[in-house]
N, CA, C and O atoms as a GROMACS GRO file, in nm:
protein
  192
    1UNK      N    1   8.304  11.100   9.941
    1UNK     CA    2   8.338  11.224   9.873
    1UNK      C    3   8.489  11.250   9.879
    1UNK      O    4   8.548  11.304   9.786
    2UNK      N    5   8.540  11.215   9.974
    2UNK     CA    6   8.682  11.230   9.990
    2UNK      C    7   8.796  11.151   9.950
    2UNK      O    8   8.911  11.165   9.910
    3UNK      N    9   8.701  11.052   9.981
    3UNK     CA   10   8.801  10.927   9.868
    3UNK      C   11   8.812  10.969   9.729
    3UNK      O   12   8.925  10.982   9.681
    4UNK      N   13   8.698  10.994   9.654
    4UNK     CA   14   8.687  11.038   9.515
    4UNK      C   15   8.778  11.134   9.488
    4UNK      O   16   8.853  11.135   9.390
    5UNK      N   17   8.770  11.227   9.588
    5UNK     CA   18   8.860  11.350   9.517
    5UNK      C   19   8.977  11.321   9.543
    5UNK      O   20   9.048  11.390   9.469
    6UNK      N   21   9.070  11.224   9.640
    6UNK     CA   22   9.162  11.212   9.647
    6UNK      C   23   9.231  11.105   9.476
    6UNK      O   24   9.350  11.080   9.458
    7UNK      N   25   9.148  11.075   9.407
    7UNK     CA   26   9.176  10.969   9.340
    7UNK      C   27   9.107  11.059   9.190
    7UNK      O   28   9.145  11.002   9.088
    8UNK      N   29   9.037  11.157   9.166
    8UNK     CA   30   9.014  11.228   9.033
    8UNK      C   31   8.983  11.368   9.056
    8UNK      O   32   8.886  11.433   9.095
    9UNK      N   33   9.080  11.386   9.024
    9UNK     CA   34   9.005  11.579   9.022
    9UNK      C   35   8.855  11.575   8.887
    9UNK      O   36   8.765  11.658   8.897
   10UNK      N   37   8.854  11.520   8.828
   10UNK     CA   38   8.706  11.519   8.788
   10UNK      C   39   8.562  11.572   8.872
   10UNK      O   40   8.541  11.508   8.975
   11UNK      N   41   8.508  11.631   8.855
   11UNK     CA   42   8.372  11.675   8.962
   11UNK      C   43   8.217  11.639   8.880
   11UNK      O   44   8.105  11.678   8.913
   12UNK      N   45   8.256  11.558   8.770
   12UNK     CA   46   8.152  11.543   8.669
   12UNK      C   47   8.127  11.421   8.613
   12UNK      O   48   8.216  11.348   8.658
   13UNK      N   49   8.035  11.337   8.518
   13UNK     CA   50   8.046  11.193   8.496
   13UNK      C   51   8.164  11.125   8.560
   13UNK      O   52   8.262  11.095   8.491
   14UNK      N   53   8.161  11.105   8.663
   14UNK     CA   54   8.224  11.019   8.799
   14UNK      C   55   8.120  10.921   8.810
   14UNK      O   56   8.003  10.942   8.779
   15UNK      N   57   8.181  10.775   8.872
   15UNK     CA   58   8.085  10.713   8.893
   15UNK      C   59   8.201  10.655   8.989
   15UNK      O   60   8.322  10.666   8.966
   16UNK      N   61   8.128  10.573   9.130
   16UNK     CA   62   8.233  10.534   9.240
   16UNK      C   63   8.192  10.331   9.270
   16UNK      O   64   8.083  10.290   9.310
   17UNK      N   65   8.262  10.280   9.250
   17UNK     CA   66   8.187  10.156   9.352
   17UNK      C   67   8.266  10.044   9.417
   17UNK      O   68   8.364   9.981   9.380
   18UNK      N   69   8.185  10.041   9.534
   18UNK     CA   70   8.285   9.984   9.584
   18UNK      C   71   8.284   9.817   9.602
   18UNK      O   72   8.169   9.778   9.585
   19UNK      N   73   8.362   9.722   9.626
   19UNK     CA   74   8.369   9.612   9.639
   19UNK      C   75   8.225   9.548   9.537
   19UNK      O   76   8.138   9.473   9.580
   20UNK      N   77   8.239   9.637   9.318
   20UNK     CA   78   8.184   9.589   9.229
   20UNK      C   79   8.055   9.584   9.284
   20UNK      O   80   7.986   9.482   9.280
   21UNK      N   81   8.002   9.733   9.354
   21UNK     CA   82   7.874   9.761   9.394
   21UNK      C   83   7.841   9.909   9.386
   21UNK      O   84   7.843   9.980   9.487
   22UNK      N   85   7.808   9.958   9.260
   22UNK     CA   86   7.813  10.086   9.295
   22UNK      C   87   7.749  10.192   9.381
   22UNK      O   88   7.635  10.153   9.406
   23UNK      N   89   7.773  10.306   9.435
   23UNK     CA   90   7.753  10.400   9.518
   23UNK      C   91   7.684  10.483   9.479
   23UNK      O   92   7.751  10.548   9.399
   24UNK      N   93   7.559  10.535   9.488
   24UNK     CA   94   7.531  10.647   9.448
   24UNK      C   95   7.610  10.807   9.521
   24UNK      O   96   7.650  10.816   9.637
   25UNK      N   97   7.615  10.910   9.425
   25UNK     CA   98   7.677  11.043   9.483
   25UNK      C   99   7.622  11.034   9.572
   25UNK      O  100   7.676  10.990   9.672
   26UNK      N  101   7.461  11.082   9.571
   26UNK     CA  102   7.462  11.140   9.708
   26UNK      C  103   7.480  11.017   9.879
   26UNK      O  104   7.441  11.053   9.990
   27UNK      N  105   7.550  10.875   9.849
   27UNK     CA  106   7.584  10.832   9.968
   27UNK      C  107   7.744  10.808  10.005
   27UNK      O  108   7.788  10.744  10.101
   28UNK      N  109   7.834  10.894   9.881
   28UNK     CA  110   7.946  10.872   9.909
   28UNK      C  111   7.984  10.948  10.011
   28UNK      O  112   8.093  10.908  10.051
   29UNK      N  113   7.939  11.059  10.085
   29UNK     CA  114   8.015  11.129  10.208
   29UNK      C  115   7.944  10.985  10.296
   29UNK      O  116   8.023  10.947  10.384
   30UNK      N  117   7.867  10.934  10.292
   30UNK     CA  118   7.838  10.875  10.428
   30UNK      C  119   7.851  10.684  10.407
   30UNK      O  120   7.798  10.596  10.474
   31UNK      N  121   7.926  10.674  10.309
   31UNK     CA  122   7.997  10.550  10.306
   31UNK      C  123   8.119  10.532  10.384
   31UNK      O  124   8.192  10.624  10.420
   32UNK      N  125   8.135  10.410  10.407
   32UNK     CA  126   8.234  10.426  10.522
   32UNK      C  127   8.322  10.297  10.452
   32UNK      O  128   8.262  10.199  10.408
   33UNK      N  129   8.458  10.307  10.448
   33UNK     CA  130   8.537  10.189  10.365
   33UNK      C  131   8.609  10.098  10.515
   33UNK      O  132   8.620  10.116  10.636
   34UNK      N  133   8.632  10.030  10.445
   34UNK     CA  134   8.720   9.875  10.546
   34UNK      C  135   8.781   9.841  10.480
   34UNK      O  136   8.750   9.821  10.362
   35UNK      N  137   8.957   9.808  10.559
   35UNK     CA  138   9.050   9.775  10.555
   35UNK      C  139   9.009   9.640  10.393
   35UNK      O  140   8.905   9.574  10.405
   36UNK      N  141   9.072   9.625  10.300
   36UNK     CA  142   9.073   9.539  10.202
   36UNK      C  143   8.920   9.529  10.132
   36UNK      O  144   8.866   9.431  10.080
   37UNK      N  145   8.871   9.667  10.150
   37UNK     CA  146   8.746   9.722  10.049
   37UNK      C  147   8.821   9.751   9.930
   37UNK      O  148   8.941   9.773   9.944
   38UNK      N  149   8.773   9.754   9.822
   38UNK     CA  150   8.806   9.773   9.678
   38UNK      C  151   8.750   9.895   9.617
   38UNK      O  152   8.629   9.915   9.627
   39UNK      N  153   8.810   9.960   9.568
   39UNK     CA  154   8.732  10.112   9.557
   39UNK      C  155   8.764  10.094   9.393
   39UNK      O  156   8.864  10.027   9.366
   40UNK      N  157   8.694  10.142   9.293
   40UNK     CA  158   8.691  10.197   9.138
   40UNK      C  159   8.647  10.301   9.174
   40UNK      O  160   8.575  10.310   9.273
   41UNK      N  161   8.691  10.430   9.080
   41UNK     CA  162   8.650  10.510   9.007
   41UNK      C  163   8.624  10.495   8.899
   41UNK      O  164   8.705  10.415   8.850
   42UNK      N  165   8.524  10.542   8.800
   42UNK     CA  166   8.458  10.520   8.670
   42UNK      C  167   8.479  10.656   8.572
   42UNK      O  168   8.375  10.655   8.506
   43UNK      N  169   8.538  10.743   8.539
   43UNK     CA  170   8.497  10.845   8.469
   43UNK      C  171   8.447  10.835   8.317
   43UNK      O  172   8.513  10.788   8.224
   44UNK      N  173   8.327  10.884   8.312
   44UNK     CA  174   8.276  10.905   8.165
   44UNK      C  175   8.413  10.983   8.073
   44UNK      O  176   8.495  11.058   8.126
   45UNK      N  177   8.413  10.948   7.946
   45UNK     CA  178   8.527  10.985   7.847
   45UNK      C  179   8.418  11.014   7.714
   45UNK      O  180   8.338  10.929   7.674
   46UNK      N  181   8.434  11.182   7.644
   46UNK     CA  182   8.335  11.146   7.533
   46UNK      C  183   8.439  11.091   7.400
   46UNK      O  184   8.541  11.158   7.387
   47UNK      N  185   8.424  10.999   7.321
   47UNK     CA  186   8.506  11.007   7.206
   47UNK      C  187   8.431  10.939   7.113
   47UNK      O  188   8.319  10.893   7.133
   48UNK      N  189   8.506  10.933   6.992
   48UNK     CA  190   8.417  10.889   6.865
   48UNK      C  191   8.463  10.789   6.766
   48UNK      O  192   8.392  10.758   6.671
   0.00000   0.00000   0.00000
């Protein structure tokens, strides 16, 4: 959770994953990262 917000003020279509495995919300407070883990953020964009 804290990683995320440090990296998107977004609070909405977010998507997180780490080392090209994604995270579900509700286990990002209790994910735990390591030194040369790979973090994405994903945000949904609507356009046409």
């Amino acid at each position: 959770d804290a990683a995320v917000a440090l990296l998107t003020p977004a609070r909405s279509g977010v998507a997180a994953a780490v080392n090209e495995t994604v995270v579900p919300r509700d286990r990002w407070a209790g994910t735990v990262l390591a030194d040369g883990d790979r973090v994405e953020i994903l945000t949904a964009v609507q356009g046409g």
